[in-house]
Coordinates of C-alpha atoms in Angstrom, one line a residue:
X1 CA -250.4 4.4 15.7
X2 CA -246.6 4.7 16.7
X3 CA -245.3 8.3 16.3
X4 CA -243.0 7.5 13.7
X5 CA -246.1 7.0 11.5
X6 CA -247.8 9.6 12.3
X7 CA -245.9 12.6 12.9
X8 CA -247.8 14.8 9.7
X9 CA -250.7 13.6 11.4
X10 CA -249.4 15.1 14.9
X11 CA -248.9 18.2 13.5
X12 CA -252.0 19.0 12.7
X13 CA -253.6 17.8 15.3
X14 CA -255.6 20.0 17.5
X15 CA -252.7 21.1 19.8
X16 CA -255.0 21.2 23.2
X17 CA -254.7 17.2 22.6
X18 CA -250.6 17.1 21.0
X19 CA -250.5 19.7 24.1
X20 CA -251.2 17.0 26.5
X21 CA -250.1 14.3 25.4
X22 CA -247.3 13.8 27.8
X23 CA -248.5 16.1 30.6
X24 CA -248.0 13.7 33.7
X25 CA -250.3 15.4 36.0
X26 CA -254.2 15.0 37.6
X27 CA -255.0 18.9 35.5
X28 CA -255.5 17.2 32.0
X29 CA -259.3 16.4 33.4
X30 CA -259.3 20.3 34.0
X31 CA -258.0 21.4 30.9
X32 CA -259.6 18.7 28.4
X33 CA -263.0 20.6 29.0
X34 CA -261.6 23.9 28.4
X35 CA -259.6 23.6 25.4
X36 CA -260.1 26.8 24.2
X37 CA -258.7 28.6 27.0
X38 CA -255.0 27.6 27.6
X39 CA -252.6 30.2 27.8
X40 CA -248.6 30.1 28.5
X41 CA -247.2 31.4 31.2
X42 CA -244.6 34.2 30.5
X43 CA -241.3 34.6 32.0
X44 CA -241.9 38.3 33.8
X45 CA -242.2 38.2 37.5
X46 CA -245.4 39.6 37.2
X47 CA -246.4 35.6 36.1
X48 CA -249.2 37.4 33.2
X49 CA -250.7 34.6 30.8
X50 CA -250.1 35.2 27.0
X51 CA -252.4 33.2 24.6
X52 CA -251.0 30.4 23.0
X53 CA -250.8 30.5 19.2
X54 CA -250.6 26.4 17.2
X55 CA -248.2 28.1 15.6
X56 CA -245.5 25.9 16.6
X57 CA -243.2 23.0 14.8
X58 CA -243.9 19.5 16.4
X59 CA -240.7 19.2 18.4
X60 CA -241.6 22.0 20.5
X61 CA -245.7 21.6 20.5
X62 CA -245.7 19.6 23.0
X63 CA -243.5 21.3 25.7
X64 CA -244.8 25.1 24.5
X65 CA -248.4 24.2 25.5
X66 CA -247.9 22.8 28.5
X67 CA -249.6 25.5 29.7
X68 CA -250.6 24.4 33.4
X69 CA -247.1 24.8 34.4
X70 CA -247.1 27.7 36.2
X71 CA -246.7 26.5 39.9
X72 CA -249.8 27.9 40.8
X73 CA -253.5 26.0 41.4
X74 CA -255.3 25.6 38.5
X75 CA -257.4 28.8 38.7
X76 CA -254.3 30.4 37.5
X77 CA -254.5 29.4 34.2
X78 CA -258.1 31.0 33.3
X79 CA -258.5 34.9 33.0
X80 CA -261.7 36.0 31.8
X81 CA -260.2 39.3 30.7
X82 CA -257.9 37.1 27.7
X83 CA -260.2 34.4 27.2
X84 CA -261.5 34.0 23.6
X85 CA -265.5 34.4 22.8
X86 CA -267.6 31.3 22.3
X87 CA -268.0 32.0 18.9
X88 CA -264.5 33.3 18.3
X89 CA -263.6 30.1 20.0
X90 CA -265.4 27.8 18.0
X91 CA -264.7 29.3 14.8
X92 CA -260.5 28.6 15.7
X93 CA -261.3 25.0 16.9
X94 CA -263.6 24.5 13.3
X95 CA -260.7 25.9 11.4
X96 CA -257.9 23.0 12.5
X97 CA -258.3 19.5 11.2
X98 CA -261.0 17.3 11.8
X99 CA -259.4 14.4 14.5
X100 CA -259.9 10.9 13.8
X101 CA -260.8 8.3 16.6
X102 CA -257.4 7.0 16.1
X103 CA -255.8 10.5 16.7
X104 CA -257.5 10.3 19.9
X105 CA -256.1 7.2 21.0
X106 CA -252.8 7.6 20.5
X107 CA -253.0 11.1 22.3
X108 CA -254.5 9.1 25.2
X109 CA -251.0 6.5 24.8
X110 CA -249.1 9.1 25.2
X111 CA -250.6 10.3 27.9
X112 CA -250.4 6.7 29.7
X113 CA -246.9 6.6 28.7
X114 CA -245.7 9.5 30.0
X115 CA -247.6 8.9 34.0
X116 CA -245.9 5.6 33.9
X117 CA -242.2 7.2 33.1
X118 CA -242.6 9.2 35.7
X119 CA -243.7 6.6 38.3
X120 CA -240.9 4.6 37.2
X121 CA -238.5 6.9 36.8
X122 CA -238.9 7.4 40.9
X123 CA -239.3 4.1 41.5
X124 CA -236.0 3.1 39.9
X125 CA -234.2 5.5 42.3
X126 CA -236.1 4.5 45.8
X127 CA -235.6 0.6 44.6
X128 CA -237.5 -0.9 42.0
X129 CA -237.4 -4.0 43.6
X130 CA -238.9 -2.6 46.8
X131 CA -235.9 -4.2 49.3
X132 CA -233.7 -1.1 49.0
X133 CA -234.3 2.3 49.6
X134 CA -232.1 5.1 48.4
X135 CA -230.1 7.2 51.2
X136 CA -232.1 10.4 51.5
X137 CA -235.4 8.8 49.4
X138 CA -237.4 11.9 50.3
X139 CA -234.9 14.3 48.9
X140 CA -234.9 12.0 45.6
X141 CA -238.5 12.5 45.2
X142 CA -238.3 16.1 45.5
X143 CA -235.6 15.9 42.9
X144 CA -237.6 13.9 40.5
X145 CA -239.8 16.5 41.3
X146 CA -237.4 19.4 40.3
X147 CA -235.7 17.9 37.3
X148 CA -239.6 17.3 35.9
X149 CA -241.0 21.1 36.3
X150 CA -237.5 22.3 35.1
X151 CA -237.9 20.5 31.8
X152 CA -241.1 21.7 31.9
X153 CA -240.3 25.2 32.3
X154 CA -237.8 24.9 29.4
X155 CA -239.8 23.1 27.3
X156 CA -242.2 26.8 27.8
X157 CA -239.3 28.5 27.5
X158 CA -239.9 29.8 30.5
X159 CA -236.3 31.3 30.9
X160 CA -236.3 33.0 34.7
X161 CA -238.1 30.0 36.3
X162 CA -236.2 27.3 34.3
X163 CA -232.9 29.1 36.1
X164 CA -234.4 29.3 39.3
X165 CA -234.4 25.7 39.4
X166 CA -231.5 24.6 37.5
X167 CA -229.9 26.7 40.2
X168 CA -231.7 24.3 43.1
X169 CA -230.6 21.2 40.9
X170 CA -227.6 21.9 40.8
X171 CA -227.0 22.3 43.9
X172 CA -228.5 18.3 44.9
X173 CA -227.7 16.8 41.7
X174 CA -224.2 15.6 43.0
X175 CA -221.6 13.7 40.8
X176 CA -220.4 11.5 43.3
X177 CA -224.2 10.9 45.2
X178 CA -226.9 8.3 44.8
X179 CA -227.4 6.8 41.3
X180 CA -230.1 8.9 40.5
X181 CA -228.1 12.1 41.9
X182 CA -225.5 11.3 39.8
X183 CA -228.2 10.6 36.5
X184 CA -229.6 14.2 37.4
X185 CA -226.7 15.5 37.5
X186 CA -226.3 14.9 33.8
X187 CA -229.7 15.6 32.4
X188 CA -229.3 19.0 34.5
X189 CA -226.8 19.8 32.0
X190 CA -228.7 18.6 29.0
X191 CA -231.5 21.5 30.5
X192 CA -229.1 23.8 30.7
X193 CA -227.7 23.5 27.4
X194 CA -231.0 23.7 25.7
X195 CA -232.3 26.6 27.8
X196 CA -229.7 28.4 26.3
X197 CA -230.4 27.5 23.1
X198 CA -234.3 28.4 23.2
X199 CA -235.6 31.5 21.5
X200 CA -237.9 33.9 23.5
X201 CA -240.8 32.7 24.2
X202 CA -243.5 33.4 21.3
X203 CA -240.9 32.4 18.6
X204 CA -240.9 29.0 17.2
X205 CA -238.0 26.4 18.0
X206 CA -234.5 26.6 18.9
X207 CA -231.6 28.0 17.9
X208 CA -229.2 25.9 15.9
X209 CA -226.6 24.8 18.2
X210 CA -223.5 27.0 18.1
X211 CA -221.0 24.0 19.3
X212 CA -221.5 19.9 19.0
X213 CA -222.3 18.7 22.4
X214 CA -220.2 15.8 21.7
X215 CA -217.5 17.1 21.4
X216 CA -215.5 15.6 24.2
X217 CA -212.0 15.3 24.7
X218 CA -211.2 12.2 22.2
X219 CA -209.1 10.6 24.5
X220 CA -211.4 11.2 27.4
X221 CA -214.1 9.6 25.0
X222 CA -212.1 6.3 24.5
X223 CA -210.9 5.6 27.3
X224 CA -215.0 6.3 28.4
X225 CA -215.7 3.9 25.4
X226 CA -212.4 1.0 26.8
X227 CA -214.2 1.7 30.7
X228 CA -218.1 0.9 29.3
X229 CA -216.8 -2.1 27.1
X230 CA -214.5 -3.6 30.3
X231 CA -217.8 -2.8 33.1
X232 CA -220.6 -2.8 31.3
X233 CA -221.7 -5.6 29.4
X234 CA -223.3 -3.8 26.9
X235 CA -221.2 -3.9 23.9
X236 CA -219.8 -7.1 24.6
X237 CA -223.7 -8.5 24.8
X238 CA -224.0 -7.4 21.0
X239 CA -220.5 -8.9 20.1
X240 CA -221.3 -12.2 21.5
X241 CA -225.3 -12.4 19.6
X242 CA -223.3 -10.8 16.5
X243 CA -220.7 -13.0 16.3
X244 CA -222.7 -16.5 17.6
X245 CA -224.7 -15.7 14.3
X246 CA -221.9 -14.9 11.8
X247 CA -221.1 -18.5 13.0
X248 CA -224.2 -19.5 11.8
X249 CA -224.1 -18.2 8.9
X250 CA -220.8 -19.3 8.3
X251 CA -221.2 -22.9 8.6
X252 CA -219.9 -25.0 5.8
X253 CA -218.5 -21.9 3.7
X254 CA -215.0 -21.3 3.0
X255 CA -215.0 -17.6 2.2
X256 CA -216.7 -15.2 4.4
X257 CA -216.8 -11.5 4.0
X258 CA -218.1 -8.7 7.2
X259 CA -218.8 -5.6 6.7
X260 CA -218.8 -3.5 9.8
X261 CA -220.4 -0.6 10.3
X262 CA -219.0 1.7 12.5
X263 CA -216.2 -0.9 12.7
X264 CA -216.7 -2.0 16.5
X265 CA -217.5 1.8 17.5
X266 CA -214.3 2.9 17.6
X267 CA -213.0 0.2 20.3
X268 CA -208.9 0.3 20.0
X269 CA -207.9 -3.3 18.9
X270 CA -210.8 -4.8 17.2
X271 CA -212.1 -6.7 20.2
X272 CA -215.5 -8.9 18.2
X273 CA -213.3 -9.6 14.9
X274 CA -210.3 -11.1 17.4
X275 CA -212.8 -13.6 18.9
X276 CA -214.3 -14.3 15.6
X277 CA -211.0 -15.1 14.1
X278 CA -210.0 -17.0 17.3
X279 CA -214.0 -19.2 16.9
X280 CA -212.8 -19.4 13.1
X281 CA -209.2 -20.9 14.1
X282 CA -210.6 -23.4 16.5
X283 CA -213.6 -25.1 14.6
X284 CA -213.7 -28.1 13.3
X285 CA -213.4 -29.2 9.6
X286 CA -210.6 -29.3 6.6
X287 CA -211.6 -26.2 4.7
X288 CA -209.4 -23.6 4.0
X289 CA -210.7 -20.6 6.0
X290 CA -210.3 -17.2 4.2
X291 CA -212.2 -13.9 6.1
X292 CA -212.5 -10.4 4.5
X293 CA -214.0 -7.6 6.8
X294 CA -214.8 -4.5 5.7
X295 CA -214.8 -1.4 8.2
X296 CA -216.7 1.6 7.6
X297 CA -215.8 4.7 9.6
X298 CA -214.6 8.5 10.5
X299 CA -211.1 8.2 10.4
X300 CA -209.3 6.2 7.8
X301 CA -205.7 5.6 9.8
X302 CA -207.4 4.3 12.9
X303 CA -209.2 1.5 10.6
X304 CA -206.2 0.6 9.3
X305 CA -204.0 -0.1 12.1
X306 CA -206.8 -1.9 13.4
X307 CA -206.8 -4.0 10.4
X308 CA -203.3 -4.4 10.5
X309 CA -203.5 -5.8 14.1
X310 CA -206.1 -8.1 13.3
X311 CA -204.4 -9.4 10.1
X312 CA -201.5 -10.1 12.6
X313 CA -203.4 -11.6 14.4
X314 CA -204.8 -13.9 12.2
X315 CA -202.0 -14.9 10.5
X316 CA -200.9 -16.6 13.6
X317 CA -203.7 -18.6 13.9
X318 CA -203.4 -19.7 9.9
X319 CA -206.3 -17.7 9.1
X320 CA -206.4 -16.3 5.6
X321 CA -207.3 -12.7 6.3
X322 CA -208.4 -9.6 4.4
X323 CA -209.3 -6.1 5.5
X324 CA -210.9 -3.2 3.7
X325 CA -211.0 -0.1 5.3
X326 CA -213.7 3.0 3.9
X327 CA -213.9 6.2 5.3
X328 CA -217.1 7.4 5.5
X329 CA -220.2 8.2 7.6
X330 CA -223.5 5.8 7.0
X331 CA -225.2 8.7 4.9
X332 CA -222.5 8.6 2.2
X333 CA -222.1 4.7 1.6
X334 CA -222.6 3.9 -2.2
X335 CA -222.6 -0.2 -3.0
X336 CA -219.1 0.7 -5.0
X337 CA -217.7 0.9 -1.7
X338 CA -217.9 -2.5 -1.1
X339 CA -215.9 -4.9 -3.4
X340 CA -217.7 -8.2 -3.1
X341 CA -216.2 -11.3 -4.9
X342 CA -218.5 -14.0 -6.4
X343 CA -218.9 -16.8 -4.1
X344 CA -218.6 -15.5 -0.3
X345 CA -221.2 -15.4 1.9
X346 CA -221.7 -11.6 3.1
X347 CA -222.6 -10.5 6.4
X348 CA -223.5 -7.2 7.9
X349 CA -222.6 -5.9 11.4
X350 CA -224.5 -3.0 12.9
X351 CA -224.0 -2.4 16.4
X352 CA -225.3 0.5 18.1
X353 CA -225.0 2.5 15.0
X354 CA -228.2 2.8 13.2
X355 CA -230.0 4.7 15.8
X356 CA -227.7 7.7 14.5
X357 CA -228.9 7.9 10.5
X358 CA -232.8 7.6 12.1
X359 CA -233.9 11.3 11.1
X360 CA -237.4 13.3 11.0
X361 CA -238.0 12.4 7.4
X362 CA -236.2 8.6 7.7
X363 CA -234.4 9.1 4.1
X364 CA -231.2 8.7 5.7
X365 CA -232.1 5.4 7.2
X366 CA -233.8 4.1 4.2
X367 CA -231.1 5.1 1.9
X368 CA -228.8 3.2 4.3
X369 CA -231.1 -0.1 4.3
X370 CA -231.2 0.5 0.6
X371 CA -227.9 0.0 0.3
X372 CA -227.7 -3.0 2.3
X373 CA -230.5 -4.7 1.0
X374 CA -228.8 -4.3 -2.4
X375 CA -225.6 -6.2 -0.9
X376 CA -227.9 -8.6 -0.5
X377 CA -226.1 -10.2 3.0
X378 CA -227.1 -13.8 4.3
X379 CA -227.9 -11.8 7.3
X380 CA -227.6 -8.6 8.9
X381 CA -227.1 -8.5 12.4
X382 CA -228.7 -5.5 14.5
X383 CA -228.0 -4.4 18.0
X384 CA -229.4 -1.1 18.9
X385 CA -230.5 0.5 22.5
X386 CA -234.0 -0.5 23.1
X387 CA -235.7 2.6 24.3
X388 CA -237.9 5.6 23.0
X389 CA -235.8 8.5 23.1
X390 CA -236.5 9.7 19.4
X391 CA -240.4 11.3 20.0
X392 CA -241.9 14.4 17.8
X393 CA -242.3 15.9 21.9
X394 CA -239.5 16.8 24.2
X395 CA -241.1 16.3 27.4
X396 CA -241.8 12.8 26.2
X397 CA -238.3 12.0 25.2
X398 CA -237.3 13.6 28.7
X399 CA -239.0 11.1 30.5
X400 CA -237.9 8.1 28.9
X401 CA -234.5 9.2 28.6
X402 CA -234.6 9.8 32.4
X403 CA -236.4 6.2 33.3
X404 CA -233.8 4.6 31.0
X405 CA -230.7 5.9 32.1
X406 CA -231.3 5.9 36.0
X407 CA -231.2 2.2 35.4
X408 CA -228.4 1.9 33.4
X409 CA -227.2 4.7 36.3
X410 CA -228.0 2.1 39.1
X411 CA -226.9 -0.7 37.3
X412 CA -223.4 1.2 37.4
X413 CA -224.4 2.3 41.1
X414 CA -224.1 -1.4 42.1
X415 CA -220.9 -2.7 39.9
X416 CA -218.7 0.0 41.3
X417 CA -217.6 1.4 44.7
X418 CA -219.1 5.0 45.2
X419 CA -216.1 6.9 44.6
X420 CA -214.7 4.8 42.2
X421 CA -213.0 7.0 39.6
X422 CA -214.0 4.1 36.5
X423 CA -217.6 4.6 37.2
X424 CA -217.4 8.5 37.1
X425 CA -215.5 8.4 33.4
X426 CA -217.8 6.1 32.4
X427 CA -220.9 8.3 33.5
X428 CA -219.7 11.9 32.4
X429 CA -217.9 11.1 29.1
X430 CA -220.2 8.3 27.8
X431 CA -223.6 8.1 29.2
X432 CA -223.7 11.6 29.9
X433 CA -222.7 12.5 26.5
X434 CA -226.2 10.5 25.3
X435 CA -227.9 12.3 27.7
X436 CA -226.8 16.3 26.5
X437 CA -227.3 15.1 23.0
X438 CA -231.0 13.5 23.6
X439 CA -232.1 16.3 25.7
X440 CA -230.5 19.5 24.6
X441 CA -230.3 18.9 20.4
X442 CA -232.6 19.2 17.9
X443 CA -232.6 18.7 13.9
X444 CA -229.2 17.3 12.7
X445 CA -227.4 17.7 15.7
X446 CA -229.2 14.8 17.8
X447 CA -227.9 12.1 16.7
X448 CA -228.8 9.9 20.1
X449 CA -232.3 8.7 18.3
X450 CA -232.6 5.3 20.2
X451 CA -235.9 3.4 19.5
X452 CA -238.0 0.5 20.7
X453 CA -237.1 -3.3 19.2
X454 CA -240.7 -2.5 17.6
X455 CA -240.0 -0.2 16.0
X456 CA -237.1 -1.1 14.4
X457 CA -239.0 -4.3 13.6
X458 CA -241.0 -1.7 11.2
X459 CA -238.4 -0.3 10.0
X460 CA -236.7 -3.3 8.6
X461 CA -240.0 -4.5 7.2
X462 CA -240.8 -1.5 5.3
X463 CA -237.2 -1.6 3.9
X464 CA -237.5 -5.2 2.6
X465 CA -236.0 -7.3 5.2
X466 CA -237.1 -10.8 7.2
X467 CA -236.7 -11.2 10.6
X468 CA -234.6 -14.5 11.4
X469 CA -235.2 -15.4 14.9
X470 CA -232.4 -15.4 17.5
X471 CA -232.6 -19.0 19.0
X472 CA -229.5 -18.8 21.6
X473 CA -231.5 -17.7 25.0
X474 CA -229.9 -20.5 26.9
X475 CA -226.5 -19.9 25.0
X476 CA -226.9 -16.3 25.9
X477 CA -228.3 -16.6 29.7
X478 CA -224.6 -19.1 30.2
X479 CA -222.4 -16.7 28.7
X480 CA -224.3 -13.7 31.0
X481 CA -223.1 -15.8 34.0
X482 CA -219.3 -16.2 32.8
X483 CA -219.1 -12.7 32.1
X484 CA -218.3 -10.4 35.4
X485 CA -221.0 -9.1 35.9
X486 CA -223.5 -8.2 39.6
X487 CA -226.7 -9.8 40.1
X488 CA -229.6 -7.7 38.4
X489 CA -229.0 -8.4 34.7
X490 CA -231.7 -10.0 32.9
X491 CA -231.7 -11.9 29.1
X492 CA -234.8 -12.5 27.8
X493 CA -235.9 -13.3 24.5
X494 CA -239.0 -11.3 22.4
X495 CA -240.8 -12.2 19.1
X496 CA -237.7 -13.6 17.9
X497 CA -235.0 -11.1 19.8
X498 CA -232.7 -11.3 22.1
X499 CA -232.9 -8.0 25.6
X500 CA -230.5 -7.6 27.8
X501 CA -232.2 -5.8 30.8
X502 CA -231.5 -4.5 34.1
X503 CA -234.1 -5.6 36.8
X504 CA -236.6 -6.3 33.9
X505 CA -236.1 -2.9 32.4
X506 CA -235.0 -3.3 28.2
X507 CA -231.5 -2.0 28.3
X508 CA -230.0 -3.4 24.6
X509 CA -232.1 -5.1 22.1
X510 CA -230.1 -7.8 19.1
X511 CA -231.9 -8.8 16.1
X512 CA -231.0 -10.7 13.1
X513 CA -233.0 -9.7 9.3
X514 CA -232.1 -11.4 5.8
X515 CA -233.1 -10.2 2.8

């Protein structure tokens, strides 16, 4: 009852439930019993109600009939003069699809779902842990309040309000404020963009994006990318799960072949494949080691002086070392890619870079796992962002975007003096970048499609692979206290995986499959 599974069931789903589903406020009672009367408020200053027509794709259902955003009292949103006929009304209603109980109860998760994001998303900037309140908590509520009705009113595409409080956003969403004014300040410009993307309101979507709202400065990106990897520990939390299983799975073989996908994210100097080839050097035992490692990626000359830094590298420490380099995005793969040699023991790295092939209708993810499953690896390794941010609804998406990032926001908040210049790169050309993308895309161009370790547990499953459980917790909790790292990280281990949190909240999720 996940939404992956039943997004053609979502869409035809009578939309005064869809509608609702992640409408965070006490007027569902009020508008469950009067589901044939909900009307959208229209962007003149005169504030007249238009009638809502289901007409709508699924991505925008959701924030197109939140209809009891208007600002006003509930009365507001009934006018006797527009309302439909009781047997006009009925007729519409018998017309739609029939629901089924268990339409109903994921409407009502949703629903759940989304009044928990948004106590949590304010709890995480007054102080989840109740000890610490935020300077100015009362203004922070009021801008939890601000940056929820503005998503709102672009999610109605309700174009002069939206701007009215972008404009009040922008002015307390400050770069160099709390963490959660900081975190605002960046999902303010993911509203932005996307309100100007909107179409009137009474057409149906958005706009195709005009520009790629990742495109940042390349440099700005990787040094971003150098600042996350150095601070954060993140990336370096997949590397060590990744490579303590590659280990594993070496054990006893001689020849050993990686294939990397998205070869370490574009880090400079191959940072996991240097400590593999250092853990490789230093082991025990007479066998001759020999390593291939594949890297798949955008830009052919950056994979190969990585390679050649690596082979260097591994030279000196009497590795016998091989590097394959293939330009190309995950979509394009084709098993000829690959040249495998009878005998090694194959691995698969994926780390934080399936998320970005998971589309609406999942062919481009299953034709990837197709792929990989024909490789047939001893294991593939998966470390992905463990959070919902790839819903049919926006306004659900928004939510747990926002409760997700202000603690990765605080976690930064309490790493890194306030006016450190580190933390402010690492928040406007990284995380920020997630942010636009998650909030202001639709269709091809979002690409941030993070989902829940559940989820991906599915996933694999329906593609043909078998979760092999990650037994490290203790290895993983000791080498969480070498790295430098505050107080507040959390490692916990879940039907087999392996979370990093902050406070308790899921932050990156590792998991190991075999075919």
């Amino acid at each position: 009852m996940y939404h992956d599974e039943k997004i053609e069931d979502v869409r035809g789903l009578d939309l005064s439930l869809s509608a609702m589903a992640f409408y965070p406020f006490p007027s569902w009672s009020t508008l469950e019993n009067s589901v044939s009367t909900w009307f959208l408020p229209s962007s003149d200053d005169s504030r007249n109600h238009k009638r809502f027509k289901p007409t709508l794709s699924s991505d925008e259902s959701i924030g197109n009939s939140s209809s009891s955003y208007s600002g006003g009292s509930n009365s507001s949103l009934y006018s006797t003069g527009n309302c439909l006929s009781r047997t006009e009304s009925t007729n519409n209603l018998n017309s739609l699809p029939k629901l089924q109980f268990r339409d109903h109860i994921w409407t009502y998760t949703q629903r759940f779902l989304a009044a928990e994001a948004v106590e949590e998303a304010a709890a995480s900037m007054i102080g989840g842990d109740g000890d610490r309140i935020d300077e100015g908590s009362g203004d922070g509520m009021r801008l939890v309040q601000l940056l929820v009705s503005c998503a709102e009113a672009v999610a109605c595409r309700d174009r002069s309000h939206a701007s009215t409080l972008l404009s009040e956003l922008r002015a307390n969403a400050l770069v160099f404020g709390t963490s959660f004014q900081r975190v605002a300040s960046c999902f303010v410009q993911g509203l932005a963009d996307r309100l100007a993307l909107v179409q009137p309101l009474g057409a149906v979507g958005v706009v195709a994006p005009t520009m790629n709202f990742m495109a940042v400065a390349s440099e700005k990106k990787e040094e971003a990318l150098c600042l996350v990897y150095d601070v954060c520990p993140h990336i370096q939390f997949g590397h060590f799960v990744a490579n303590t299983s590659i280990l594993e799975a070496f054990e006893g073989e001689s020849l050993v072949h990686v294939v990397d996908l998205g070869m370490t994210m574009g880090l400079p100097h191959g940072h996991q494949w240097r400590m593999l080839i250092n853990s490789l050097a230093s082991r025990a035992g007479q066998l001759s080691r020999r390593l291939r490692i594949t890297g798949v990626g955008h830009c052919g000359n950056q994979l190969q002086a990585i390679g050649d830094e690596l082979q260097t590298y591994a030279q000196s420490l009497g590795i016998n070392f091989e590097f394959l380099a293939v330009e190309s995005n995950l979509e394009n793969l084709k098993p000829e890619d690959f040249k495998l040699i009878e005998g090694e023991v194959l691995v698969v790295n994926s780390i934080l870079q399936l998320h970005c092939v998971v589309k609406e209708s999942r062919g481009a993810l299953n034709s990837v796992l197709q792929i990989i499953h024909e490789l047939s690896p001893k294991v593939l390794v998966l470390v992905e962002q463990d959070s919902s941010h790839n819903g049919p609804f926006f306004l659900g998406r928004f939510m747990e975007a926002l409760h997700y990032y202000s603690a990765i926001f605080d976690s930064l908040d309490a790493m890194l003096p306030k006016y450190d210049t580190r933390r402010a790169k690492i928040e406007q050309f990284y995380f920020a970048e997630e942010i636009k993308n998650i909030v202001s895309c639709e269709g091809p161009a979002r690409v941030e499609r993070h989902e829940r370790v559940d989820q991906w547990r599915r996933r694999m499953s329906r593609a043909g692979f078998q979760p092999i459980p990650i037994k490290m917790l203790a290895q993983a909790k000791q080498w969480l206290g070498k790295v430098k790292v505050c107080e507040g990280y959390t490692m916990v281990e879940e039907k087999g995986c392996l979370v990093l949190g902050w406070k308790s909240k899921p932050i990156v999720a590792a998991s190991c499959w075999k075919c």
